[in-house]
PDB file of C-alpha atoms in Angstrom:
ATOM      1  CA  LYS L   1     111.563 112.519 108.036  1.00  0.00           C
ATOM      2  CA  ASP L   2     110.937 108.861 108.518  1.00  0.00           C
ATOM      3  CA  THR L   3     111.502 106.752 105.365  1.00  0.00           C
ATOM      4  CA  GLY L   4     109.809 103.481 107.127  1.00  0.00           C
ATOM      5  CA  LEU L   5     106.718 106.108 108.223  1.00  0.00           C
ATOM      6  CA  ASN L   6     106.557 107.223 104.643  1.00  0.00           C
ATOM      7  CA  GLU L   7     106.383 103.977 103.666  1.00  0.00           C
ATOM      8  CA  VAL L   8     103.902 102.823 105.934  1.00  0.00           C
ATOM      9  CA  MET L   9     101.787 105.294 104.058  1.00  0.00           C
ATOM     10  CA  ILE L  10     102.399 104.733 100.929  1.00  0.00           C
ATOM     11  CA  VAL L  11     100.757 101.306 101.582  1.00  0.00           C
ATOM     12  CA  VAL L  12      98.098 102.923 103.747  1.00  0.00           C
ATOM     13  CA  ARG L  13      96.896 104.968 100.667  1.00  0.00           C
ATOM     14  CA  TRP L  14      97.190 102.471  98.361  1.00  0.00           C
ATOM     15  CA  ILE L  15      94.722 100.192  99.767  1.00  0.00           C
ATOM     16  CA  PHE L  16      92.737 102.847 100.369  1.00  0.00           C
ATOM     17  CA  LEU L  17      92.997 103.592  96.669  1.00  0.00           C
ATOM     18  CA  PHE L  18      91.609 100.544  96.072  1.00  0.00           C
ATOM     19  CA  LEU L  19      89.103 100.565  98.990  1.00  0.00           C
ATOM     20  CA  VAL L  20      87.618 103.667  97.196  1.00  0.00           C
ATOM     21  CA  LEU L  21      87.699 101.919  93.126  1.00  0.00           C
ATOM     22  CA  GLY L  22      86.005  98.725  94.762  1.00  0.00           C
ATOM     23  CA  VAL L  23      82.959 100.952  96.168  1.00  0.00           C
ATOM     24  CA  LEU L  24      82.925 102.348  92.636  1.00  0.00           C
ATOM     25  CA  GLY L  25      83.402  99.515  90.281  1.00  0.00           C
ATOM     26  CA  LEU L  26      80.706  97.914  92.330  1.00  0.00           C
ATOM     27  CA  PRO L  27      77.466  98.896  90.294  1.00  0.00           C
ATOM     28  CA  PHE L  28      79.680  97.638  87.202  1.00  0.00           C
ATOM     29  CA  VAL L  29      80.078  94.217  88.399  1.00  0.00           C
ATOM     30  CA  TYR L  30      76.507  94.269  89.392  1.00  0.00           C
ATOM     31  CA  LYS L  31      75.770  95.058  86.150  1.00  0.00           C
ATOM     32  CA  ILE L  32      77.658  92.953  84.305  1.00  0.00           C
ATOM     33  CA  PHE L  33      78.152  90.089  86.440  1.00  0.00           C
ATOM     34  CA  GLU L  34      74.447  89.981  87.910  1.00  0.00           C
ATOM     35  CA  ILE L  35      74.206  86.171  86.783  1.00  0.00           C
ATOM     36  CA  LEU L  36      77.090  85.078  88.958  1.00  0.00           C
ATOM     37  CA  PRO L  37      75.619  84.182  93.034  1.00  0.00           C
ATOM     38  CA  GLY L  38      78.218  86.929  94.251  1.00  0.00           C
ATOM     39  CA  LYS L  39      77.302  89.539  91.004  1.00  0.00           C
ATOM     40  CA  GLY L  40      81.044  89.790  90.750  1.00  0.00           C
ATOM     41  CA  VAL L  41      82.176  91.725  93.641  1.00  0.00           C
ATOM     42  CA  PHE L  42      85.409  89.626  93.499  1.00  0.00           C
ATOM     43  CA  PHE L  43      86.192  91.854  90.227  1.00  0.00           C
ATOM     44  CA  SER L  44      85.154  95.555  91.573  1.00  0.00           C
ATOM     45  CA  LYS L  45      88.532  96.355  92.356  1.00  0.00           C
ATOM     46  CA  HIS L  46      90.189  94.852  88.836  1.00  0.00           C
ATOM     47  CA  LEU L  47      87.182  96.772  87.123  1.00  0.00           C
ATOM     48  CA  SER L  48      87.532  99.686  88.543  1.00  0.00           C
ATOM     49  CA  LEU L  49      91.240 100.019  88.033  1.00  0.00           C
ATOM     50  CA  LEU L  50      90.663  98.564  84.197  1.00  0.00           C
ATOM     51  CA  LEU L  51      88.083 101.254  83.441  1.00  0.00           C
ATOM     52  CA  PHE L  52      89.287 104.339  85.669  1.00  0.00           C
ATOM     53  CA  CYS L  53      92.554 103.920  83.627  1.00  0.00           C
ATOM     54  CA  ILE L  54      90.491 103.907  80.023  1.00  0.00           C
ATOM     55  CA  PHE L  55      89.406 107.442  80.442  1.00  0.00           C
ATOM     56  CA  VAL L  56      92.897 108.268  81.715  1.00  0.00           C
ATOM     57  CA  TRP L  57      94.425 106.895  78.775  1.00  0.00           C
ATOM     58  CA  LEU L  58      92.005 107.892  76.086  1.00  0.00           C
ATOM     59  CA  LEU L  59      92.591 111.502  76.835  1.00  0.00           C
ATOM     60  CA  ALA L  60      96.696 110.901  77.362  1.00  0.00           C
ATOM     61  CA  SER L  61      96.818 109.177  74.085  1.00  0.00           C
ATOM     62  CA  THR L  62      94.196 111.522  72.085  1.00  0.00           C
ATOM     63  CA  LYS L  63      96.462 114.150  73.112  1.00  0.00           C
ATOM     64  CA  VAL L  64      93.373 115.788  75.221  1.00  0.00           C
ATOM     65  CA  SER L  65      95.292 116.228  78.158  1.00  0.00           C
ATOM     66  CA  ASN L  66      98.859 115.168  78.988  1.00  0.00           C
ATOM     67  CA  PHE L  67      99.640 112.598  80.824  1.00  0.00           C
ATOM     68  CA  THR L  68      99.435 114.107  84.418  1.00  0.00           C
ATOM     69  CA  LYS L  69      97.458 115.121  87.649  1.00  0.00           C
ATOM     70  CA  ASP L  70      94.954 117.039  85.661  1.00  0.00           C
ATOM     71  CA  ALA L  71      94.521 114.092  82.842  1.00  0.00           C
ATOM     72  CA  ILE L  72      93.874 111.520  86.159  1.00  0.00           C
ATOM     73  CA  TYR L  73      91.376 113.671  87.795  1.00  0.00           C
ATOM     74  CA  ILE L  74      89.528 114.377  84.734  1.00  0.00           C
ATOM     75  CA  GLY L  75      89.589 110.765  84.069  1.00  0.00           C
ATOM     76  CA  GLY L  76      88.905 109.819  87.835  1.00  0.00           C
ATOM     77  CA  ALA L  77      85.727 112.655  87.441  1.00  0.00           C
ATOM     78  CA  LEU L  78      84.042 110.777  84.143  1.00  0.00           C
ATOM     79  CA  PHE L  79      84.659 107.397  86.236  1.00  0.00           C
ATOM     80  CA  ILE L  80      83.045 108.521  89.010  1.00  0.00           C
ATOM     81  CA  ILE L  81      79.877 110.458  87.447  1.00  0.00           C
ATOM     82  CA  LEU L  82      79.177 107.050  85.681  1.00  0.00           C
ATOM     83  CA  SER L  83      79.606 105.265  88.949  1.00  0.00           C
ATOM     84  CA  LEU L  84      76.813 107.535  90.377  1.00  0.00           C
ATOM     85  CA  ALA L  85      74.527 107.614  87.818  1.00  0.00           C
ATOM     86  CA  LEU L  86      74.955 103.647  87.607  1.00  0.00           C
ATOM     87  CA  TYR L  87      74.129 103.744  91.629  1.00  0.00           C
ATOM     88  CA  VAL L  88      71.378 106.005  90.971  1.00  0.00           C
ATOM     89  CA  PHE L  89      69.733 103.874  88.150  1.00  0.00           C
ATOM     90  CA  GLN L  90      70.383 100.277  90.853  1.00  0.00           C
ATOM     91  CA  TRP L  91      70.312 102.338  93.898  1.00  0.00           C
ATOM     92  CA  SER L  92      67.559  99.629  95.507  1.00  0.00           C
ATOM     93  CA  ARG L  93      68.644  96.516  93.884  1.00  0.00           C
ATOM     94  CA  ILE L  94      72.848  96.953  95.079  1.00  0.00           C
ATOM     95  CA  LEU L  95      71.347  98.208  98.706  1.00  0.00           C
ATOM     96  CA  SER L  96      69.299  94.773  99.440  1.00  0.00           C
ATOM     97  CA  TRP L  97      72.161  93.066  97.153  1.00  0.00           C
ATOM     98  CA  VAL L  98      74.668  94.257  99.650  1.00  0.00           C
ATOM     99  CA  LYS L  99      72.833  93.196 102.838  1.00  0.00           C
ATOM    100  CA  LYS L 100      72.180  89.857 101.493  1.00  0.00           C
ATOM    101  CA  GLU L 101      75.602  89.390 100.404  1.00  0.00           C
ATOM    102  CA  ALA L 102      77.442  91.491 103.455  1.00  0.00           C
ATOM    103  CA  GLY L 103      79.274  88.172 104.544  1.00  0.00           C
ATOM    104  CA  THR L 104      80.509  87.720 100.765  1.00  0.00           C
ATOM    105  CA  ILE L 105      81.506  91.556 100.179  1.00  0.00           C
ATOM    106  CA  LEU L 106      83.573  91.238 103.335  1.00  0.00           C
ATOM    107  CA  ILE L 107      85.231  87.991 102.540  1.00  0.00           C
ATOM    108  CA  SER L 108      86.138  89.842  99.300  1.00  0.00           C
ATOM    109  CA  GLU L 109      87.708  92.314 100.771  1.00  0.00           C
ATOM    110  CA  GLY L 110      89.492  90.140 103.100  1.00  0.00           C
ATOM    111  CA  LEU L 111      91.099  87.834 100.003  1.00  0.00           C
ATOM    112  CA  PHE L 112      92.182  91.232  98.336  1.00  0.00           C
ATOM    113  CA  LEU L 113      93.723  92.313 101.877  1.00  0.00           C
ATOM    114  CA  PHE L 114      95.354  89.265 102.395  1.00  0.00           C
ATOM    115  CA  ALA L 115      96.860  88.385  98.860  1.00  0.00           C
ATOM    116  CA  PHE L 116      98.295  92.920  98.805  1.00  0.00           C
ATOM    117  CA  LEU L 117     100.158  92.471 102.636  1.00  0.00           C
ATOM    118  CA  ALA L 118     101.696  88.579 101.266  1.00  0.00           C
ATOM    119  CA  PHE L 119     102.872  90.237  98.641  1.00  0.00           C
ATOM    120  CA  LEU L 120     103.989  93.136 100.209  1.00  0.00           C
ATOM    121  CA  PHE L 121     106.335  91.175 102.775  1.00  0.00           C
ATOM    122  CA  ILE L 122     107.456  89.142  99.492  1.00  0.00           C
ATOM    123  CA  ARG L 123     109.106  91.698  98.163  1.00  0.00           C
ATOM    124  CA  LEU L 124     109.866  93.406 102.045  1.00  0.00           C
ATOM    125  CA  ALA L 125     111.627  90.083 102.772  1.00  0.00           C
ATOM    126  CA  ASN L 126     113.527  90.566  99.144  1.00  0.00           C
ATOM    127  CA  PRO L 127     113.220  94.310  97.626  1.00  0.00           C
ATOM    128  CA  ASP L 128     116.216  93.400  95.436  1.00  0.00           C
ATOM    129  CA  LEU L 129     115.529  94.525  91.355  1.00  0.00           C
ATOM    130  CA  TRP L 130     118.332  92.080  90.268  1.00  0.00           C
ATOM    131  CA  HIS L 131     119.036  88.761  90.807  1.00  0.00           C
ATOM    132  CA  PRO L 132     122.812  88.183  91.836  1.00  0.00           C
ATOM    133  CA  TYR L 133     123.696  84.769  89.759  1.00  0.00           C
ATOM    134  CA  LEU L 134     120.245  84.795  87.415  1.00  0.00           C
ATOM    135  CA  GLY L 135     120.081  88.741  86.181  1.00  0.00           C
ATOM    136  CA  GLY L 136     116.505  89.173  85.442  1.00  0.00           C
ATOM    137  CA  GLU L 137     114.571  91.572  83.701  1.00  0.00           C
ATOM    138  CA  LYS L 138     113.769  93.862  86.428  1.00  0.00           C
ATOM    139  CA  PRO L 139     115.923  96.967  84.934  1.00  0.00           C
ATOM    140  CA  MET L 140     114.287  96.382  82.085  1.00  0.00           C
ATOM    141  CA  GLU L 141     110.680  96.991  83.528  1.00  0.00           C
ATOM    142  CA  MET L 142     111.956  99.797  85.918  1.00  0.00           C
ATOM    143  CA  ALA L 143     113.130 101.490  82.567  1.00  0.00           C
ATOM    144  CA  TYR L 144     109.473 100.658  81.101  1.00  0.00           C
ATOM    145  CA  LEU L 145     107.745 102.214  84.130  1.00  0.00           C
ATOM    146  CA  SER L 146     109.726 105.483  84.666  1.00  0.00           C
ATOM    147  CA  ALA L 147     109.351 106.053  81.029  1.00  0.00           C
ATOM    148  CA  THR L 148     105.249 105.450  81.490  1.00  0.00           C
ATOM    149  CA  MET L 149     105.068 108.182  84.572  1.00  0.00           C
ATOM    150  CA  ARG L 150     107.471 110.489  82.715  1.00  0.00           C
ATOM    151  CA  SER L 151     105.627 110.338  78.983  1.00  0.00           C
ATOM    152  CA  PRO L 152     103.591 113.046  78.520  1.00  0.00           C
ATOM    153  CA  PHE L 153     101.109 111.202  76.334  1.00  0.00           C
ATOM    154  CA  MET L 154     100.420 107.688  74.968  1.00  0.00           C
ATOM    155  CA  PRO L 155     101.849 105.666  74.053  1.00  0.00           C
ATOM    156  CA  PRO L 156     105.292 106.186  76.033  1.00  0.00           C
ATOM    157  CA  TYR L 157     108.456 107.073  75.163  1.00  0.00           C
ATOM    158  CA  ASP L 158     111.169 103.890  74.859  1.00  0.00           C
ATOM    159  CA  PRO L 159     113.923 104.054  77.072  1.00  0.00           C
ATOM    160  CA  TRP L 160     116.226 102.046  74.995  1.00  0.00           C
ATOM    161  CA  PHE L 161     115.132 103.415  71.424  1.00  0.00           C
ATOM    162  CA  ALA L 162     115.682 107.110  70.991  1.00  0.00           C
ATOM    163  CA  GLY L 163     112.867 108.978  69.587  1.00  0.00           C
ATOM    164  CA  GLU L 164     110.608 106.053  69.665  1.00  0.00           C
ATOM    165  CA  HIS L 165     107.561 104.719  71.025  1.00  0.00           C
ATOM    166  CA  LEU L 166     106.669 101.339  73.386  1.00  0.00           C
ATOM    167  CA  ASN L 167     104.694  99.313  71.357  1.00  0.00           C
ATOM    168  CA  TYR L 168     101.883  97.675  72.669  1.00  0.00           C
ATOM    169  CA  TYR L 169     103.021  95.944  75.531  1.00  0.00           C
ATOM    170  CA  TYR L 170     102.785  98.986  77.967  1.00  0.00           C
ATOM    171  CA  TRP L 171      99.011  98.911  78.891  1.00  0.00           C
ATOM    172  CA  GLY L 172     100.562  97.160  82.516  1.00  0.00           C
ATOM    173  CA  TYR L 173     102.864  99.901  82.924  1.00  0.00           C
ATOM    174  CA  PHE L 174     100.499 102.610  82.640  1.00  0.00           C
ATOM    175  CA  LEU L 175      98.243 101.076  85.099  1.00  0.00           C
ATOM    176  CA  VAL L 176     100.842 101.180  87.855  1.00  0.00           C
ATOM    177  CA  ALA L 177     102.128 104.490  86.319  1.00  0.00           C
ATOM    178  CA  THR L 178      98.447 106.160  86.940  1.00  0.00           C
ATOM    179  CA  MET L 179      98.043 104.720  90.633  1.00  0.00           C
ATOM    180  CA  GLY L 180     101.709 106.335  91.134  1.00  0.00           C
ATOM    181  CA  ASN L 181     101.085 109.536  89.710  1.00  0.00           C
ATOM    182  CA  LEU L 182      98.022 109.766  91.415  1.00  0.00           C
ATOM    183  CA  LEU L 183      99.341 108.665  94.574  1.00  0.00           C
ATOM    184  CA  HIS L 184     102.659 110.667  93.998  1.00  0.00           C
ATOM    185  CA  ILE L 185     104.951 107.280  95.009  1.00  0.00           C
ATOM    186  CA  ALA L 186     108.354 107.568  92.580  1.00  0.00           C
ATOM    187  CA  PRO L 187     108.836 104.778  90.300  1.00  0.00           C
ATOM    188  CA  THR L 188     111.695 103.438  92.538  1.00  0.00           C
ATOM    189  CA  LEU L 189     109.198 102.301  95.376  1.00  0.00           C
ATOM    190  CA  LEU L 190     106.026 101.927  93.424  1.00  0.00           C
ATOM    191  CA  PHE L 191     108.002  98.772  91.497  1.00  0.00           C
ATOM    192  CA  ASN L 192     108.412  96.945  94.606  1.00  0.00           C
TER     193      ASN L 192
END
């Protein structure tokens, strides 16, 4: 198995996932940011990720479903249904806006892709998780991400304090863990 090809496919799947999230988030940002000139298109991926993960988190934190593919698929289905409902009610307005603001949308997508690839190349240049002289918090962050990905329910277990759970500060790890579990990316690759 070619590791290089596998890593390229991970990047392609990651970009495709955010493209889908951006499309699904468009009716939300159009409604929330309708007073802005670009109708919030620059926030569509961020808001989509947030809303999608809130559905998954609610399922896992209320113990309705384990934090597995099931919770991710159910949460994703709920998010898609809500997005499609908003599309139905705003279809003509969104369609005319997309035709009118195609340039703004393309600029938004281009900026996202540029930033994504820039940070990807930064991590490719230095993928080490530990600074040789200064140390750092990367091993702790890696442990938190792994614990979040492996926890059956939320809050995730604390990898440093047996029998306890992480406090309020796990949300960022949860966002990344949800994407990693959805795309089958191991925590070691996902962290970078």
